[in-house]
Amino acid sequence: MDLMRLENVGKRFDTISVLDGITMTVDEGQFIAVVGPSGCGKSTLLRIIAGLISPTTGQVLLAGRLLTGVNPETALVFQSFALLPWLTVQANVELGLEARRILVAERRRRAGFYIDKVGLEGYEEAYPRELSGGMRQRVGLARALAVEPKILLMDEPFSALDALTAISLRELVLDLWADPQVPVNACIMVTHIIEEAVELADRVLVLSTHPGRIVKEVEVTLPRPRDKRWPEFNEYVDQIFSLMA
Amino acid sequence: MARGKRPLEWVMAGAGIAIAGYLTWRAVDALIAAFSQPLPHDAVQIPFAILASLGRLTLAYLIALAWTVPLSIWIGENERVARIVTPIAEIGASIPATALFPLIVLFVIRIFGGMNAASVLLVLTGMQWYLLFNLIAGARAIPQELKEMAHSLRLPRWRYWQRVVLPALLPSLLTGSITGWGGGWNALIVSEYFVYNQKIYHVLGIGALLDRATYELGNGVLILLTLGAMVGIIILLNRLVWRRLYQWATRRYRFE
């Protein structure tokens, strides 16, 4: 069954068409990657799914119902982490729970649970400026997971990190994705790095630019964890690369 | 080239020291002469005048905060409001506060009958624009991703202001406050003492005292005492309040 469906979604900013004719489904249990050159509207697409931007044409259906306003089943992970520098790790992670009027004790418990899950146990009282980039993005992940979204959205989540940190964060995301204690049913990640999409996703949506259209959907059927040295891995990368070029 | 100074430089330095020394001696001599007489009668007013002026500045500051903070938050959230309000505010700010004073005094004294209200209003015009422009800049500098984060987590509006906007505005609020109080002190001196049609309107305040010492009494000692008290209180406020607050805010409430 599909959790979400986009039907013929388009977005114009003034006279510029950013997205056009996007039709896609978000299925239960699927990790979707959206790849495309910069400026193809993939971040806009993610924000339409999150309900932060409304589409100019077409419609977004959430469990069969028309989505208006912010999508309550999603949580976002940002490229720049989007942490509040004046709040501790704990308070940053609790932010979404506070908005949902969850009682203090339960808030503490749940935030603590996800802080542990992302490997930041012991850093609850630290401030973001005291953390490395990788640790900050772990806070961003914990904050998104703490509201227990059905669909986790990630916008270039590893782009601001150095290569080694990005590797360990990708592993973390895969671990969380496989973890039965983490109730995320679907994941949508925007990236411009093809290898990253092939490593993580079950399905890769390839977007063209000006306007952004879905050129092709590629199903990645490799078992996890995937190794970049596998010949099949590279075949997927080559295939997607030729679709983008 | 040889180290050390050439003869001409030695001569000029010597002359400079001699002139400075002579002027200092004359000044100290004059001060001793002035202060060896009994203190001017009005000097006892200075502490009360300072308190009254501080009260006026604080009141004007609170009024300024009450409208600039909400307006700048609104502008920060709404590009269209920014396009309408910014040019209007720029015109308002470009009119020198002191130029408005005769108008304000005439109207306010006629309508409300109070020189105090007129004085606070003028201090406000000298103070509010610094706050407004700093706050607008601060509100517009809030990163887009932070706004999206708050929005997607469905933070209620007041919670969003409490957790995101107000803390983010703190550094610019303090910069605006420091410059705004500077502008306020500036306006204060002309705002507490006003001559219209040979009639003097004034209130109790350090600005009025300075003006009276200058224009009415011609008392050098009182001028010095008043100025000294004013400079002292301004430096004290800057050192003890604003500087500390600013350092704390930029340490804790700044984006990386």
mmCIF file of N, CA and C in Angstrom, chain A residues 9-77:
data_model
loop_
_atom_site.group_PDB
_atom_site.id
_atom_site.type_symbol
_atom_site.label_atom_id
_atom_site.label_comp_id
_atom_site.label_asym_id
_atom_site.label_seq_id
_atom_site.Cartn_x
_atom_site.Cartn_y
_atom_site.Cartn_z
ATOM 1 N N VAL A 9 2.460 16.536 -10.170
ATOM 2 C CA VAL A 9 2.811 17.732 -9.402
ATOM 3 C C VAL A 9 3.770 18.623 -10.189
ATOM 4 N N GLY A 10 3.454 19.902 -10.218
ATOM 5 C CA GLY A 10 4.335 20.878 -10.850
ATOM 6 C C GLY A 10 4.494 22.080 -9.936
ATOM 7 N N LYS A 11 5.603 22.787 -10.078
ATOM 8 C CA LYS A 11 5.824 23.983 -9.268
ATOM 9 C C LYS A 11 6.468 25.062 -10.121
ATOM 10 N N ARG A 12 5.859 26.231 -10.097
ATOM 11 C CA ARG A 12 6.435 27.388 -10.785
ATOM 12 C C ARG A 12 6.758 28.446 -9.748
ATOM 13 N N PHE A 13 7.907 29.091 -9.896
ATOM 14 C CA PHE A 13 8.215 30.293 -9.124
ATOM 15 C C PHE A 13 8.195 31.439 -10.108
ATOM 16 N N ASP A 14 7.217 32.334 -9.985
ATOM 17 C CA ASP A 14 6.976 33.377 -10.981
ATOM 18 C C ASP A 14 6.792 32.717 -12.341
ATOM 19 N N THR A 15 7.709 32.958 -13.269
ATOM 20 C CA THR A 15 7.507 32.381 -14.603
ATOM 21 C C THR A 15 8.385 31.151 -14.813
ATOM 22 N N ILE A 16 9.201 30.830 -13.795
ATOM 23 C CA ILE A 16 10.133 29.720 -13.980
ATOM 24 C C ILE A 16 9.504 28.417 -13.494
ATOM 25 N N SER A 17 9.482 27.438 -14.385
ATOM 26 C CA SER A 17 8.952 26.141 -14.015
ATOM 27 C C SER A 17 10.063 25.302 -13.404
ATOM 28 N N VAL A 18 9.904 24.966 -12.118
ATOM 29 C CA VAL A 18 10.955 24.236 -11.407
ATOM 30 C C VAL A 18 10.699 22.733 -11.478
ATOM 31 N N LEU A 19 9.450 22.352 -11.297
ATOM 32 C CA LEU A 19 9.076 20.941 -11.355
ATOM 33 C C LEU A 19 7.894 20.800 -12.299
ATOM 34 N N ASP A 20 7.847 19.664 -12.987
ATOM 35 C CA ASP A 20 6.757 19.495 -13.934
ATOM 36 C C ASP A 20 6.364 18.026 -14.039
ATOM 37 N N GLY A 21 5.083 17.770 -13.895
ATOM 38 C CA GLY A 21 4.545 16.434 -14.137
ATOM 39 C C GLY A 21 5.143 15.333 -13.279
ATOM 40 N N ILE A 22 5.374 15.633 -11.995
ATOM 41 C CA ILE A 22 5.955 14.617 -11.112
ATOM 42 C C ILE A 22 4.845 13.697 -10.600
ATOM 43 N N THR A 23 4.915 12.432 -10.971
ATOM 44 C CA THR A 23 3.996 11.447 -10.437
ATOM 45 C C THR A 23 4.833 10.360 -9.780
ATOM 46 N N MET A 24 4.598 10.138 -8.513
ATOM 47 C CA MET A 24 5.381 9.113 -7.806
ATOM 48 C C MET A 24 4.601 8.610 -6.606
ATOM 49 N N THR A 25 4.948 7.410 -6.175
ATOM 50 C CA THR A 25 4.348 6.894 -4.958
ATOM 51 C C THR A 25 5.451 6.659 -3.937
ATOM 52 N N VAL A 26 5.070 6.772 -2.690
ATOM 53 C CA VAL A 26 5.979 6.435 -1.594
ATOM 54 C C VAL A 26 5.399 5.187 -0.951
ATOM 55 N N ASP A 27 6.069 4.068 -1.152
ATOM 56 C CA ASP A 27 5.528 2.809 -0.651
ATOM 57 C C ASP A 27 6.085 2.486 0.722
ATOM 58 N N GLU A 28 5.290 1.778 1.479
ATOM 59 C CA GLU A 28 5.698 1.292 2.796
ATOM 60 C C GLU A 28 6.995 0.500 2.674
ATOM 61 N N GLY A 29 7.946 0.789 3.556
ATOM 62 C CA GLY A 29 9.170 -0.004 3.598
ATOM 63 C C GLY A 29 10.191 0.332 2.533
ATOM 64 N N GLN A 30 9.991 1.432 1.815
ATOM 65 C CA GLN A 30 10.940 1.764 0.750
ATOM 66 C C GLN A 30 11.829 2.937 1.100
ATOM 67 N N PHE A 31 13.070 2.803 0.702
ATOM 68 C CA PHE A 31 14.040 3.887 0.815
ATOM 69 C C PHE A 31 14.202 4.467 -0.578
ATOM 70 N N ILE A 32 13.762 5.711 -0.743
ATOM 71 C CA ILE A 32 13.797 6.330 -2.062
ATOM 72 C C ILE A 32 14.882 7.397 -2.085
ATOM 73 N N ALA A 33 15.673 7.410 -3.157
ATOM 74 C CA ALA A 33 16.625 8.497 -3.348
ATOM 75 C C ALA A 33 16.200 9.301 -4.563
ATOM 76 N N VAL A 34 16.288 10.614 -4.438
ATOM 77 C CA VAL A 34 16.004 11.494 -5.576
ATOM 78 C C VAL A 34 17.333 12.112 -5.986
ATOM 79 N N VAL A 35 17.775 11.802 -7.220
ATOM 80 C CA VAL A 35 19.045 12.373 -7.675
ATOM 81 C C VAL A 35 18.794 13.261 -8.889
ATOM 82 N N GLY A 36 19.704 14.179 -9.083
ATOM 83 C CA GLY A 36 19.592 15.067 -10.224
ATOM 84 C C GLY A 36 20.644 16.142 -10.116
ATOM 85 N N PRO A 37 20.922 16.812 -11.225
ATOM 86 C CA PRO A 37 21.914 17.891 -11.177
ATOM 87 C C PRO A 37 21.401 19.034 -10.305
ATOM 88 N N SER A 38 22.298 19.908 -9.866
ATOM 89 C CA SER A 38 21.847 20.999 -9.004
ATOM 90 C C SER A 38 20.913 21.904 -9.801
ATOM 91 N N GLY A 39 19.885 22.383 -9.117
ATOM 92 C CA GLY A 39 18.896 23.225 -9.774
ATOM 93 C C GLY A 39 17.796 22.441 -10.463
ATOM 94 N N CYS A 40 17.723 21.126 -10.209
ATOM 95 C CA CYS A 40 16.681 20.342 -10.867
ATOM 96 C C CYS A 40 15.397 20.344 -10.061
ATOM 97 N N GLY A 41 15.385 21.001 -8.911
ATOM 98 C CA GLY A 41 14.145 21.092 -8.145
ATOM 99 C C GLY A 41 13.957 19.955 -7.168
ATOM 100 N N LYS A 42 15.016 19.175 -6.916
ATOM 101 C CA LYS A 42 14.828 18.031 -6.023
ATOM 102 C C LYS A 42 14.561 18.463 -4.578
ATOM 103 N N SER A 43 15.185 19.562 -4.152
ATOM 104 C CA SER A 43 14.889 20.056 -2.799
ATOM 105 C C SER A 43 13.475 20.621 -2.726
ATOM 106 N N THR A 44 13.043 21.248 -3.810
ATOM 107 C CA THR A 44 11.659 21.747 -3.869
ATOM 108 C C THR A 44 10.685 20.581 -3.763
ATOM 109 N N LEU A 45 11.002 19.494 -4.480
ATOM 110 C CA LEU A 45 10.148 18.305 -4.425
ATOM 111 C C LEU A 45 10.026 17.797 -2.982
ATOM 112 N N LEU A 46 11.165 17.763 -2.282
ATOM 113 C CA LEU A 46 11.151 17.278 -0.898
ATOM 114 C C LEU A 46 10.290 18.185 -0.011
ATOM 115 N N ARG A 47 10.356 19.487 -0.267
ATOM 116 C CA ARG A 47 9.564 20.435 0.529
ATOM 117 C C ARG A 47 8.073 20.355 0.198
ATOM 118 N N ILE A 48 7.766 19.963 -1.030
ATOM 119 C CA ILE A 48 6.349 19.740 -1.374
ATOM 120 C C ILE A 48 5.846 18.505 -0.628
ATOM 121 N N ILE A 49 6.682 17.473 -0.580
ATOM 122 C CA ILE A 49 6.305 16.258 0.151
ATOM 123 C C ILE A 49 6.129 16.569 1.649
ATOM 124 N N ALA A 50 6.998 17.450 2.176
ATOM 125 C CA ALA A 50 6.907 17.823 3.596
ATOM 126 C C ALA A 50 5.741 18.774 3.865
ATOM 127 N N GLY A 51 5.141 19.287 2.801
ATOM 128 C CA GLY A 51 4.029 20.212 2.975
ATOM 129 C C GLY A 51 4.471 21.626 3.323
ATOM 130 N N LEU A 52 5.759 21.925 3.114
ATOM 131 C CA LEU A 52 6.260 23.273 3.396
ATOM 132 C C LEU A 52 5.979 24.208 2.227
ATOM 133 N N ILE A 53 5.881 23.614 1.019
ATOM 134 C CA ILE A 53 5.587 24.382 -0.189
ATOM 135 C C ILE A 53 4.390 23.697 -0.828
ATOM 136 N N SER A 54 3.438 24.485 -1.321
ATOM 137 C CA SER A 54 2.332 23.827 -2.006
ATOM 138 C C SER A 54 2.592 23.829 -3.509
ATOM 139 N N PRO A 55 2.211 22.752 -4.184
ATOM 140 C CA PRO A 55 2.480 22.667 -5.614
ATOM 141 C C PRO A 55 1.587 23.634 -6.401
ATOM 142 N N THR A 56 2.081 24.082 -7.550
ATOM 143 C CA THR A 56 1.284 24.964 -8.396
ATOM 144 C C THR A 56 0.208 24.158 -9.127
ATOM 145 N N THR A 57 0.609 22.982 -9.587
ATOM 146 C CA THR A 57 -0.356 22.104 -10.258
ATOM 147 C C THR A 57 -0.270 20.711 -9.645
ATOM 148 N N GLY A 58 -1.298 19.911 -9.898
ATOM 149 C CA GLY A 58 -1.298 18.539 -9.412
ATOM 150 C C GLY A 58 -1.658 18.465 -7.947
ATOM 151 N N GLN A 59 -1.614 17.253 -7.402
ATOM 152 C CA GLN A 59 -1.974 17.111 -5.993
ATOM 153 C C GLN A 59 -1.110 16.087 -5.260
ATOM 154 N N VAL A 60 -1.046 16.298 -3.947
ATOM 155 C CA VAL A 60 -0.297 15.398 -3.082
ATOM 156 C C VAL A 60 -1.309 14.671 -2.201
ATOM 157 N N LEU A 61 -1.275 13.353 -2.231
ATOM 158 C CA LEU A 61 -2.219 12.573 -1.436
ATOM 159 C C LEU A 61 -1.478 11.847 -0.334
ATOM 160 N N LEU A 62 -2.003 11.982 0.877
ATOM 161 C CA LEU A 62 -1.414 11.316 2.024
ATOM 162 C C LEU A 62 -2.425 10.275 2.479
ATOM 163 N N ALA A 63 -2.068 8.993 2.332
ATOM 164 C CA ALA A 63 -2.980 7.887 2.624
ATOM 165 C C ALA A 63 -4.344 8.136 1.968
ATOM 166 N N GLY A 64 -4.293 8.565 0.709
ATOM 167 C CA GLY A 64 -5.517 8.756 -0.057
ATOM 168 C C GLY A 64 -6.195 10.102 0.127
ATOM 169 N N ARG A 65 -5.748 10.889 1.139
ATOM 170 C CA ARG A 65 -6.381 12.190 1.385
ATOM 171 C C ARG A 65 -5.496 13.318 0.879
ATOM 172 N N LEU A 66 -6.133 14.349 0.371
ATOM 173 C CA LEU A 66 -5.402 15.501 -0.151
ATOM 174 C C LEU A 66 -4.627 16.190 0.979
ATOM 175 N N LEU A 67 -3.343 16.411 0.725
ATOM 176 C CA LEU A 67 -2.510 17.060 1.739
ATOM 177 C C LEU A 67 -2.638 18.582 1.631
ATOM 178 N N THR A 68 -3.015 19.207 2.745
ATOM 179 C CA THR A 68 -2.986 20.676 2.787
ATOM 180 C C THR A 68 -2.179 21.061 4.018
ATOM 181 N N GLY A 69 -1.245 21.966 3.838
ATOM 182 C CA GLY A 69 -0.403 22.378 4.966
ATOM 183 C C GLY A 69 0.718 21.383 5.221
ATOM 184 N N VAL A 70 1.331 21.530 6.396
ATOM 185 C CA VAL A 70 2.500 20.721 6.739
ATOM 186 C C VAL A 70 2.105 19.249 6.853
ATOM 187 N N ASN A 71 2.923 18.396 6.275
ATOM 188 C CA ASN A 71 2.665 16.959 6.302
ATOM 189 C C ASN A 71 2.963 16.391 7.690
ATOM 190 N N PRO A 72 1.950 15.924 8.416
ATOM 191 C CA PRO A 72 2.174 15.479 9.797
ATOM 192 C C PRO A 72 2.921 14.148 9.897
ATOM 193 N N GLU A 73 3.036 13.438 8.779
ATOM 194 C CA GLU A 73 3.694 12.129 8.820
ATOM 195 C C GLU A 73 5.165 12.199 8.462
ATOM 196 N N THR A 74 5.712 13.408 8.273
ATOM 197 C CA THR A 74 7.105 13.509 7.851
ATOM 198 C C THR A 74 7.933 14.288 8.871
ATOM 199 N N ALA A 75 9.241 14.076 8.826
ATOM 200 C CA ALA A 75 10.184 14.920 9.562
ATOM 201 C C ALA A 75 11.392 15.093 8.664
ATOM 202 N N LEU A 76 12.016 16.263 8.756
ATOM 203 C CA LEU A 76 13.087 16.620 7.831
ATOM 204 C C LEU A 76 14.458 16.618 8.488
ATOM 205 N N VAL A 77 15.441 16.148 7.735
ATOM 206 C CA VAL A 77 16.846 16.280 8.119
ATOM 207 C C VAL A 77 17.481 17.225 7.103
#
